[in-house]
Short mmCIF file of C-alpha atoms in Angstrom, two decimals:
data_model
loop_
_atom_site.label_atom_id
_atom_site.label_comp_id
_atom_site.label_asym_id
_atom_site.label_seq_id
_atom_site.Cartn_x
_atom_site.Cartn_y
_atom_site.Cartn_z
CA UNK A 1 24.32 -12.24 -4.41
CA UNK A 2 21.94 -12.38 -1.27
CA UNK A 3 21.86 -9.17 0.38
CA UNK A 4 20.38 -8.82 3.95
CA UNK A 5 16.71 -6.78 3.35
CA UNK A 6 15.15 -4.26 5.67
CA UNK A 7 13.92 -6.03 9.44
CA UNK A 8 10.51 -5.62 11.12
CA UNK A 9 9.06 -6.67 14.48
CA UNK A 10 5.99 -8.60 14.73
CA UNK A 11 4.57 -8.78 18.30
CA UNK A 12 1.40 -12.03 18.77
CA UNK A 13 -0.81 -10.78 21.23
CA UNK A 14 -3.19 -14.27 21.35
CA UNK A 15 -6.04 -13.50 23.18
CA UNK A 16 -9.63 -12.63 22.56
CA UNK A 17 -12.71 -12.41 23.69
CA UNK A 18 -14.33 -14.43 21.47
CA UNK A 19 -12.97 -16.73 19.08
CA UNK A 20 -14.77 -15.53 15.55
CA UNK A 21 -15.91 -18.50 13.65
CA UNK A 22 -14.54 -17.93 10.64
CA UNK A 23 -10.75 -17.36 12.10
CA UNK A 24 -8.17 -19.44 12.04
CA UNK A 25 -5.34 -17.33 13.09
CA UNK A 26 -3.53 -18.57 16.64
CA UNK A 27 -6.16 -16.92 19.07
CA UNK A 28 -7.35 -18.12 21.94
CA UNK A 29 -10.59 -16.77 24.34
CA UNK A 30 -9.39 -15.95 27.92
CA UNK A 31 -11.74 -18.14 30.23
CA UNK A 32 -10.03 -16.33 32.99
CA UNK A 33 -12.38 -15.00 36.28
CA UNK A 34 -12.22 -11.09 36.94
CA UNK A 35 -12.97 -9.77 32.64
CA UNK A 36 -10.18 -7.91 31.02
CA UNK A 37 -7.78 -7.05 34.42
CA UNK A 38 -7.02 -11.27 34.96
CA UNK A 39 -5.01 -11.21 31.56
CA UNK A 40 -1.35 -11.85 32.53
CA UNK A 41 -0.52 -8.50 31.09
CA UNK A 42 3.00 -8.24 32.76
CA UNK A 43 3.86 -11.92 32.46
CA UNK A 44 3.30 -11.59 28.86
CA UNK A 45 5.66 -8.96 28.55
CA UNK A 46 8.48 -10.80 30.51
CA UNK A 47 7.83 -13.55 27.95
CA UNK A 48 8.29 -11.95 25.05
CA UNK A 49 10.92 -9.81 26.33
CA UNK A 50 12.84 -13.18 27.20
CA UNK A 51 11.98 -14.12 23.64
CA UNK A 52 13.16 -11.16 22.10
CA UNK A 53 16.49 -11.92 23.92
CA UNK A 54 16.90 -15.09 22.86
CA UNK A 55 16.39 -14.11 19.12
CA UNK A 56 18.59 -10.88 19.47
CA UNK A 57 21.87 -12.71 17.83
CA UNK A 58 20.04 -13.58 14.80
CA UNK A 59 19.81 -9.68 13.93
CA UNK A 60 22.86 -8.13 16.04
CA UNK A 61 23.22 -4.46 15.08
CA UNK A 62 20.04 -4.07 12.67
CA UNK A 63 17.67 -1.27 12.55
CA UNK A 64 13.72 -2.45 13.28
CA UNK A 65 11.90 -0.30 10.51
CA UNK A 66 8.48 -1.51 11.55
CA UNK A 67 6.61 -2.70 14.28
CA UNK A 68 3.75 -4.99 14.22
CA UNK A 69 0.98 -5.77 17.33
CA UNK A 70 -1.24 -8.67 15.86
CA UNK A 71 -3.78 -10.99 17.24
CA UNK A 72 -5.88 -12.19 18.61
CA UNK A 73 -6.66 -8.70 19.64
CA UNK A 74 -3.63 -6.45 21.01
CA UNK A 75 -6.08 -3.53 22.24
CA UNK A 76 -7.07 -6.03 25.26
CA UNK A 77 -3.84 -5.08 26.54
CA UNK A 78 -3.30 -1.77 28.32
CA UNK A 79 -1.09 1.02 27.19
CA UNK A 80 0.79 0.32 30.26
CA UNK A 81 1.92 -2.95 29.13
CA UNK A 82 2.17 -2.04 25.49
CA UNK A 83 4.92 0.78 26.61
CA UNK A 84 6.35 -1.64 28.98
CA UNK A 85 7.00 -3.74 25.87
CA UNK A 86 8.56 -1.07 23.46
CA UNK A 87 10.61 0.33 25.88
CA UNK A 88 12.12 -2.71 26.21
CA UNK A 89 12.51 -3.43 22.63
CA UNK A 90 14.51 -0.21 21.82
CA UNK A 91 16.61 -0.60 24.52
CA UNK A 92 17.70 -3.83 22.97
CA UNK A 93 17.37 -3.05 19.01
CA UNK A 94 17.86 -0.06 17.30
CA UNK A 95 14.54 2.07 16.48
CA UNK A 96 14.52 3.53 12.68
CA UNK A 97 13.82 7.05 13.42
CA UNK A 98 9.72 7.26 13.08
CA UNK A 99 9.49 3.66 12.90
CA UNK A 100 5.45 2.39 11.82
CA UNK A 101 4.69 0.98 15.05
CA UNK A 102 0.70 -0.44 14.15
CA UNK A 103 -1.67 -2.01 16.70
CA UNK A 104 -4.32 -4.07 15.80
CA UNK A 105 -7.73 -3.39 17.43
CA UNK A 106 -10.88 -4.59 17.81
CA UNK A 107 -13.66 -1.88 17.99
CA UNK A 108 -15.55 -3.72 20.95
CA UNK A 109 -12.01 -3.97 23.28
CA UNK A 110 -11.16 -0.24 23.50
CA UNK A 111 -12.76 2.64 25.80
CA UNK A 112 -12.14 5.97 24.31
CA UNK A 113 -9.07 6.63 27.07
CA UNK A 114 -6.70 3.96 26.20
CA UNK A 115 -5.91 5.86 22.38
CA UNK A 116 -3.97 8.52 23.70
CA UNK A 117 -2.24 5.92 25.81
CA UNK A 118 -1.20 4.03 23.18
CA UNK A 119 -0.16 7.06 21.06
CA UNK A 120 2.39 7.95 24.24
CA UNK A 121 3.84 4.48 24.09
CA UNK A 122 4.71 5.25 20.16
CA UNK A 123 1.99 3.82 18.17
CA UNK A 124 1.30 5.86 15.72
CA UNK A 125 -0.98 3.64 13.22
CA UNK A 126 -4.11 1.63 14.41
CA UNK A 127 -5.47 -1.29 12.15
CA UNK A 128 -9.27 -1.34 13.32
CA UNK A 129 -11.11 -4.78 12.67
CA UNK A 130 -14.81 -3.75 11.50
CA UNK A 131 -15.51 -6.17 9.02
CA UNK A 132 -18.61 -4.78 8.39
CA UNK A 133 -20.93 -1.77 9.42
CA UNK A 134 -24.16 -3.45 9.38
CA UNK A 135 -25.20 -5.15 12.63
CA UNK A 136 -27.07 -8.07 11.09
CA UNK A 137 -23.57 -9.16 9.52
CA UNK A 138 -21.70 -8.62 12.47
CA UNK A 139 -23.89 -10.45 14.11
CA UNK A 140 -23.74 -13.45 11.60
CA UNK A 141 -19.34 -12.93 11.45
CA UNK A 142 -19.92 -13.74 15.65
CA UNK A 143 -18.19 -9.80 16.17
CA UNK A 144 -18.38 -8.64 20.02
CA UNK A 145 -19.01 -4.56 18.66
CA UNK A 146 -21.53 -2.91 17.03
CA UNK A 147 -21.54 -0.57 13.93
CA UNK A 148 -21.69 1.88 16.27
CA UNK A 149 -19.04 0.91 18.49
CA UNK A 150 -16.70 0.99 15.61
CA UNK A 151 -17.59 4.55 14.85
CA UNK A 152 -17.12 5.87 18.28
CA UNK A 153 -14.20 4.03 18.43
CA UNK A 154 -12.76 5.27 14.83
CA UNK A 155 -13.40 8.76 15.76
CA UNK A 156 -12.08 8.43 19.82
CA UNK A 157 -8.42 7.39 17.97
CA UNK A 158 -8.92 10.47 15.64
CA UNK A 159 -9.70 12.54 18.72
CA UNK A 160 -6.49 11.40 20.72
CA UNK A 161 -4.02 12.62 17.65
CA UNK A 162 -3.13 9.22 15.87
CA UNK A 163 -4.70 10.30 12.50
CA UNK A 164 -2.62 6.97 10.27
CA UNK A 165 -5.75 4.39 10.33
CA UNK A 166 -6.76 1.20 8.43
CA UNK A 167 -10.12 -0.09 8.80
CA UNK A 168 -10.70 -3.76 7.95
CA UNK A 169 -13.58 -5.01 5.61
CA UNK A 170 -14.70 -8.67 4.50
CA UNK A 171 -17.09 -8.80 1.89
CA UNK A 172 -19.54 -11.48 0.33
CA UNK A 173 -20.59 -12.51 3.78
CA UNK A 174 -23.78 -14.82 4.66
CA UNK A 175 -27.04 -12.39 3.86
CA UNK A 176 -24.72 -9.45 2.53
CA UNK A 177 -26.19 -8.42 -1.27
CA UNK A 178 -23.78 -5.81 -3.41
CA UNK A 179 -25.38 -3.33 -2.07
CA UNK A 180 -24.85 -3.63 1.07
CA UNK A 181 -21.14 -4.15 0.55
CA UNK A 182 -20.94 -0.80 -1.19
CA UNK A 183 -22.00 0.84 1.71
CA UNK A 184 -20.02 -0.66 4.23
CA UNK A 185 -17.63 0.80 2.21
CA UNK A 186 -19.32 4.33 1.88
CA UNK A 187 -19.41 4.40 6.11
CA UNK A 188 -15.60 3.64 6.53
CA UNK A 189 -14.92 5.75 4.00
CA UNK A 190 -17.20 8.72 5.69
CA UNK A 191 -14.85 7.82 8.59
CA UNK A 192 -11.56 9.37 6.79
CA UNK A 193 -9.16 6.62 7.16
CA UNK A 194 -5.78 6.78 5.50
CA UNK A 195 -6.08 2.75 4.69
CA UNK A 196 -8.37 0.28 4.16
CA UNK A 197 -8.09 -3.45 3.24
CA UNK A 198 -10.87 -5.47 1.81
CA UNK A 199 -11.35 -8.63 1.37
CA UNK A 200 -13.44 -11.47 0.41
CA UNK A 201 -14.80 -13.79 3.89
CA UNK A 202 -13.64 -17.86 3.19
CA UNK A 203 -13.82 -20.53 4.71
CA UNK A 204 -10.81 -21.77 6.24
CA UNK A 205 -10.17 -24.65 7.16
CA UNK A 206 -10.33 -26.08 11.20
CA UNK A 207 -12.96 -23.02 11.40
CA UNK A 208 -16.28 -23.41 13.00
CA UNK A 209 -17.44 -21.26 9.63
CA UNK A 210 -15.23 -24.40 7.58
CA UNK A 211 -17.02 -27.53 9.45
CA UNK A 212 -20.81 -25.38 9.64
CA UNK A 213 -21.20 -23.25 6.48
CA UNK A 214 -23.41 -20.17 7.06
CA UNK A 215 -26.70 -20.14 5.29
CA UNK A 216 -26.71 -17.14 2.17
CA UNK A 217 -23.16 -16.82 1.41
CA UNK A 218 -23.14 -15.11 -2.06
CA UNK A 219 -21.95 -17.09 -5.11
CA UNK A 220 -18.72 -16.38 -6.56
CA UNK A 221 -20.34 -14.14 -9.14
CA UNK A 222 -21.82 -12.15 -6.60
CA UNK A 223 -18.57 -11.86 -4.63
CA UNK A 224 -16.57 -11.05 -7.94
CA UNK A 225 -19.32 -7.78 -8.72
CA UNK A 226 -18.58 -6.84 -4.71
CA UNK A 227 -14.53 -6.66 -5.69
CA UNK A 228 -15.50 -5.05 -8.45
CA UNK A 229 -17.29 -2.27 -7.35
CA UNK A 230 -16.14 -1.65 -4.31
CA UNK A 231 -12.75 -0.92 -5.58
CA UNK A 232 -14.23 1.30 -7.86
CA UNK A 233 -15.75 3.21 -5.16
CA UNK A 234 -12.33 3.80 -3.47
CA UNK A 235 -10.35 4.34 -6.35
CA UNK A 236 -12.84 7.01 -7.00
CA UNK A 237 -12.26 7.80 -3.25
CA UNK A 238 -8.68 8.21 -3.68
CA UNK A 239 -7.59 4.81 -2.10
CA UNK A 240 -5.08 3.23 -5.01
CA UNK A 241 -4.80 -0.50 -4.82
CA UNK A 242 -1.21 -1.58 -4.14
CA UNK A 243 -1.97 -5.43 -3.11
CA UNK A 244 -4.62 -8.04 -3.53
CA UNK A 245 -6.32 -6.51 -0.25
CA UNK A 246 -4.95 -3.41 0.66
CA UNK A 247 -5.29 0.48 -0.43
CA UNK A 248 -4.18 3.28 0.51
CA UNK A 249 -4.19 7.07 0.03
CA UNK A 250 -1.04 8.66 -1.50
CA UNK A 251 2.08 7.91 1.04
CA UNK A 252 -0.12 5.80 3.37
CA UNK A 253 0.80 2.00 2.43
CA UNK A 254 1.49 -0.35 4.93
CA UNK A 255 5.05 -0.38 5.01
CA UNK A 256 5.07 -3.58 7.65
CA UNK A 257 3.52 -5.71 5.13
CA UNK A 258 5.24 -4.34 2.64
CA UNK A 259 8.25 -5.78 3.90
CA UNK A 260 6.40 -9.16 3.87
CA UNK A 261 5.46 -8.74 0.83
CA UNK A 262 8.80 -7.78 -0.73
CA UNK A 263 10.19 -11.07 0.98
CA UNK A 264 12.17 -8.61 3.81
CA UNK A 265 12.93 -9.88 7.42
CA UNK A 266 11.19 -9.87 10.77
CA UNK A 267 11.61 -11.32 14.09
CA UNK A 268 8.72 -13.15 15.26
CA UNK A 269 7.84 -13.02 18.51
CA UNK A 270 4.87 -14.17 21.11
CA UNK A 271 2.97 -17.04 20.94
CA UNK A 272 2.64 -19.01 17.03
CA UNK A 273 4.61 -15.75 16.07
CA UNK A 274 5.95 -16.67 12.70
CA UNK A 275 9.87 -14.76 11.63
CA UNK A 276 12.10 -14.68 8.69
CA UNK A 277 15.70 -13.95 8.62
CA UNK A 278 18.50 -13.63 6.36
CA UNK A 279 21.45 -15.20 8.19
CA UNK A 280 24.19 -12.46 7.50
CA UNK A 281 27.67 -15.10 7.87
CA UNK A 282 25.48 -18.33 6.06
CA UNK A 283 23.89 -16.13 3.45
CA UNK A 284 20.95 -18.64 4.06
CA UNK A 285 17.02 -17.68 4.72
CA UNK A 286 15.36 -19.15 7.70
CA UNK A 287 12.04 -19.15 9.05
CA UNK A 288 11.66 -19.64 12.39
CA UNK A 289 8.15 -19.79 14.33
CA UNK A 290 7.06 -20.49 18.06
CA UNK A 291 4.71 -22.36 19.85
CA UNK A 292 1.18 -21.66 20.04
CA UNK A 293 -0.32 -22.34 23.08
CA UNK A 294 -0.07 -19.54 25.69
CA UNK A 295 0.24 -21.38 28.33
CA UNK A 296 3.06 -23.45 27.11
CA UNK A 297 4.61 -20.03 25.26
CA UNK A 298 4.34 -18.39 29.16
CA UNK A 299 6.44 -21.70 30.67
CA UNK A 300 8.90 -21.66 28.06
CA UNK A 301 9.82 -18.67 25.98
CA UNK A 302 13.41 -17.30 26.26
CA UNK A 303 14.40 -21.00 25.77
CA UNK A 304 14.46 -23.55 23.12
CA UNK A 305 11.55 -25.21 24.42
CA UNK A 306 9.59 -22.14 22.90
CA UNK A 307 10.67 -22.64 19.05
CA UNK A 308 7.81 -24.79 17.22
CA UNK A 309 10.63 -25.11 14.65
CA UNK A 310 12.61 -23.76 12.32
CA UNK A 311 13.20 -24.37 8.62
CA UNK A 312 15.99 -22.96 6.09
CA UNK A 313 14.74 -22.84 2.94
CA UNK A 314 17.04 -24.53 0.57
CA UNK A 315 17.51 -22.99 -3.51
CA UNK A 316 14.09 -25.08 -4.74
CA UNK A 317 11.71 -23.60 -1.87
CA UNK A 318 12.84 -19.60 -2.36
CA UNK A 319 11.36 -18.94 -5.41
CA UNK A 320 8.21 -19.94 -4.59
CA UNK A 321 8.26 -18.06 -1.33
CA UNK A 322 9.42 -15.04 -2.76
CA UNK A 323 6.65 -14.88 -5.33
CA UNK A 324 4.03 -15.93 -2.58
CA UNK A 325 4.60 -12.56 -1.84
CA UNK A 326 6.13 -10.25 -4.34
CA UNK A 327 3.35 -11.07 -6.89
CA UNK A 328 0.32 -9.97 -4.52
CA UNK A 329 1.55 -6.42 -5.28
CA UNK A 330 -0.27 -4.50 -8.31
CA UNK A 331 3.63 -2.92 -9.18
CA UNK A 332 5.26 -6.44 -8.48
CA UNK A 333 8.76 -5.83 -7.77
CA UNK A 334 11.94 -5.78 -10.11
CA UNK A 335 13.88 -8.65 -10.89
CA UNK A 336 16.82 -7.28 -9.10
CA UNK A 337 15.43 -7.53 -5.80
CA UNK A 338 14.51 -10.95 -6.39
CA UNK A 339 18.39 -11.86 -7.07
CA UNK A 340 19.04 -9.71 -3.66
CA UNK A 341 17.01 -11.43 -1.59
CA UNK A 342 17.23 -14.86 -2.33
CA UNK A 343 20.86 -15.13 -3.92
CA UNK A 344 19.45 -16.89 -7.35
CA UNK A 345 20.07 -16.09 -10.43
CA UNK A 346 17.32 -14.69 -12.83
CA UNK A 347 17.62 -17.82 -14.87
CA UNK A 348 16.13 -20.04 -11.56
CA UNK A 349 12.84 -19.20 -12.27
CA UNK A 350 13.26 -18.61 -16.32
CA UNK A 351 10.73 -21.42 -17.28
CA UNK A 352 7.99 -20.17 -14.47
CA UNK A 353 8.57 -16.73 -15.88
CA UNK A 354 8.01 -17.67 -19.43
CA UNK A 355 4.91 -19.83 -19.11
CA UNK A 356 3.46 -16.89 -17.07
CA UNK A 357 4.26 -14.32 -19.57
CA UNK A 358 3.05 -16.86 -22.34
CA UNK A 359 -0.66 -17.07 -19.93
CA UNK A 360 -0.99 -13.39 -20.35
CA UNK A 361 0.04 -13.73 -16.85
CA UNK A 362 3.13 -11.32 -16.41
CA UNK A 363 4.13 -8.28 -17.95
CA UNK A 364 6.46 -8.74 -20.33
CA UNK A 365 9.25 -6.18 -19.26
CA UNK A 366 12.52 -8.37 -18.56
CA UNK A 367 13.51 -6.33 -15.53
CA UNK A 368 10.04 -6.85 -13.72
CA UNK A 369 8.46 -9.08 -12.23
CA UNK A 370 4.35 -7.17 -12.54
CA UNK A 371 1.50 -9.19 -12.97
CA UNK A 372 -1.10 -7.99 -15.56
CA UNK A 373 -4.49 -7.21 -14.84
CA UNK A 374 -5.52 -10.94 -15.87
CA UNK A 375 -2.83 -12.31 -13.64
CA UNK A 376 -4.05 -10.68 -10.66
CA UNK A 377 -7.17 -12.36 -10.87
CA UNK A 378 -5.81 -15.29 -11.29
CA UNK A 379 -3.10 -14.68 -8.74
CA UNK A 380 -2.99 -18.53 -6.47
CA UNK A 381 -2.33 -19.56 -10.25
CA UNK A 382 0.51 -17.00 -11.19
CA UNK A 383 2.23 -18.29 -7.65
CA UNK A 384 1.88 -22.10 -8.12
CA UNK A 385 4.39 -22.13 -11.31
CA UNK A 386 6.95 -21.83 -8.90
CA UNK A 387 6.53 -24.42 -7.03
CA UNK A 388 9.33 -26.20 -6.21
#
């Protein structure tokens, strides 16, 4: 029986200013005269307030647990507009009580006034997008900031009260040897985060990185001893790895993506915002996602002319999307909540199960679905047995 899962808010803020080379997430670079100030800071909120409205009656009388701010890069916007925004929100869905409300920044966007802004709007968690601490790589990754920028800038959120902070990290970029990826990881840790998530750089494709490959990116073996010690470091460090990426000190996971990655809802909105929602009367799951452009996002949203389309995933297509998920966790999740959240039966994905569990793959409790040690490396292989 499908049972309707926790909801979260995810807010795309698409600008930047500069488009990295290796992204390929919906951001755009404001060409705009006049710097920062000529974003359309309040327009932008009336948009997604509009959109917000017009996706209200697919969650009537839900509780938003978490609230995301992703990008592009969110800290180009002002507190002002970013409590604009919120207050909005909660006058239109109910708050949880202490709701994770996380903005996304980029070390060479903030001045050291706009944290305790932000904190009085109600964020109270700051994702910081380093990457790296060593100049010469941040100048090879394209980055605006400097390593020093994103220690001032670290420390200037720490000053202003909001203490909850991830720092990003890529590893086996072009020029970077194991050393030096150990102590990028020795200066954010110096910087007392709560989180950190760390991750290799690839090349994606329709990237400038994808069609002009950087000279000196490290082999795969190189990459794999950079994993490999580096998570040793912060284990040792008191970070525990809950997710391919992502670790965290004692009662300091993300729980937004934690609600992705236990297949839970969110609303979607701004522009290429991606949402998922159970439909409470259908008992059906449907992803819904909006336009990307700005521009046309600005002219449209609040209307159907914003949706880039939506797509309700029939019986064949949930497994796999579950497990795109659930099976990125180190704990996996039980079988139960699988059966809650898509309304199959355990004996759907019997056959996946089993040839995982035969691969060494899976644990072999019934009730859980965990991937071993092995199967974590080997994780885009775990997920593809359930394809449809």
């Amino acid at each position: 029986m499908l049972t309707t899962p926790p909801l979260s808010l995810y807010v795309h803020l698409p600008w930047c200013v500069r488009k990295c080379p290796y992204c390929d997430f919906n951001s755009h670079e404001f060409r705009g005269e006049g710097g920062r100030g000529a974003l359309p800071f309040d327009a932008y909120v009336d948009a997604l307030v509009a959109d917000l409205d017009f996706d209200l009656p697919l969650a009537w009388g839900r509780t938003v647990q978490t609230v995301f701010f992703g990008g592009g890069t969110p800290s180009l916007f002002p507190p002002e507009a970013i409590d604009r925004f919120l207050q909005l929100a909660s006058a239109r869905l109910r708050f949880a009580p202490n709701a994770e409300i996380t903005l996304e920044t980029n070390p060479g966007t903030v001045e050291h006034g706009p944290f305790a802004g932000y904190r009085a709007a109600g964020v109270n968690r700051l994702s910081f997008g380093v990457q790296s601490f060593d100049d010469g790589c941040l100048q090879r990754l394209g980055r605006i900031h400097s390593s020093g920028d994103a220690e001032r800038a670290v420390k200037a959120a720490q000053d202003a009260g909001i203490d909850n902070l991830n720092i990003d990290l890529m590893y086996a970029l072009p020029g970077q040897t194991l050393a030096m990826a150990r102590l990028d990881v020795e200066r954010a840790l110096a910087l007392q985060p709560t989180h950190m998530s760390h991750y290799q750089l690839t090349l994606e494709p329709n990237t400038v990185f994808a069609a002009r490959p950087p000279a000196g990116i490290p082999d795969e073996d190189s990459a794999w001893d950079m994993q490999d010690d580096c998570q040793a470091l912060l284990a040792a460090s008191g970070f525990a790895q809950y997710e391919v990426s992502a670790y965290a000190r004692d009662g300091h996971q993300c729980v937004h993506n934690l609600n992705y990655w236990r297949f839970g809802d969110y609303l979607g909105i701004g522009a290429g915002a991606h949402g998922k929602l159970t439909l409470g009367a259908s008992q059906q799951v449907l992803r819904r996602w909006k336009h990307k452009h700005p521009s046309l996002y600005l002219a449209s949203a609040g209307s159907e002319a914003a949706i880039g389309g939506d797509e309700v995933l029939g019986a064949g297509r949930l497994p796999f999307d579950f497990m795109l998920n659930a099976l990125r966790l180190n704990d996996g999740v039980p079988m139960a909540m699988f059966e809650a959240r898509t309304g199959l039966p355990r004996s759907a994905i019997a056959v996946p199960v089993a040839r995982a569990r035969a691969q060494g793959w899976l644990d072999a409790d019934a009730d859980w679905l965990r991937p071993t040690e092995l199967g974590r490396r080997f994780t885009n292989d775990v997920i593809g047995l359930f394809l449809e």
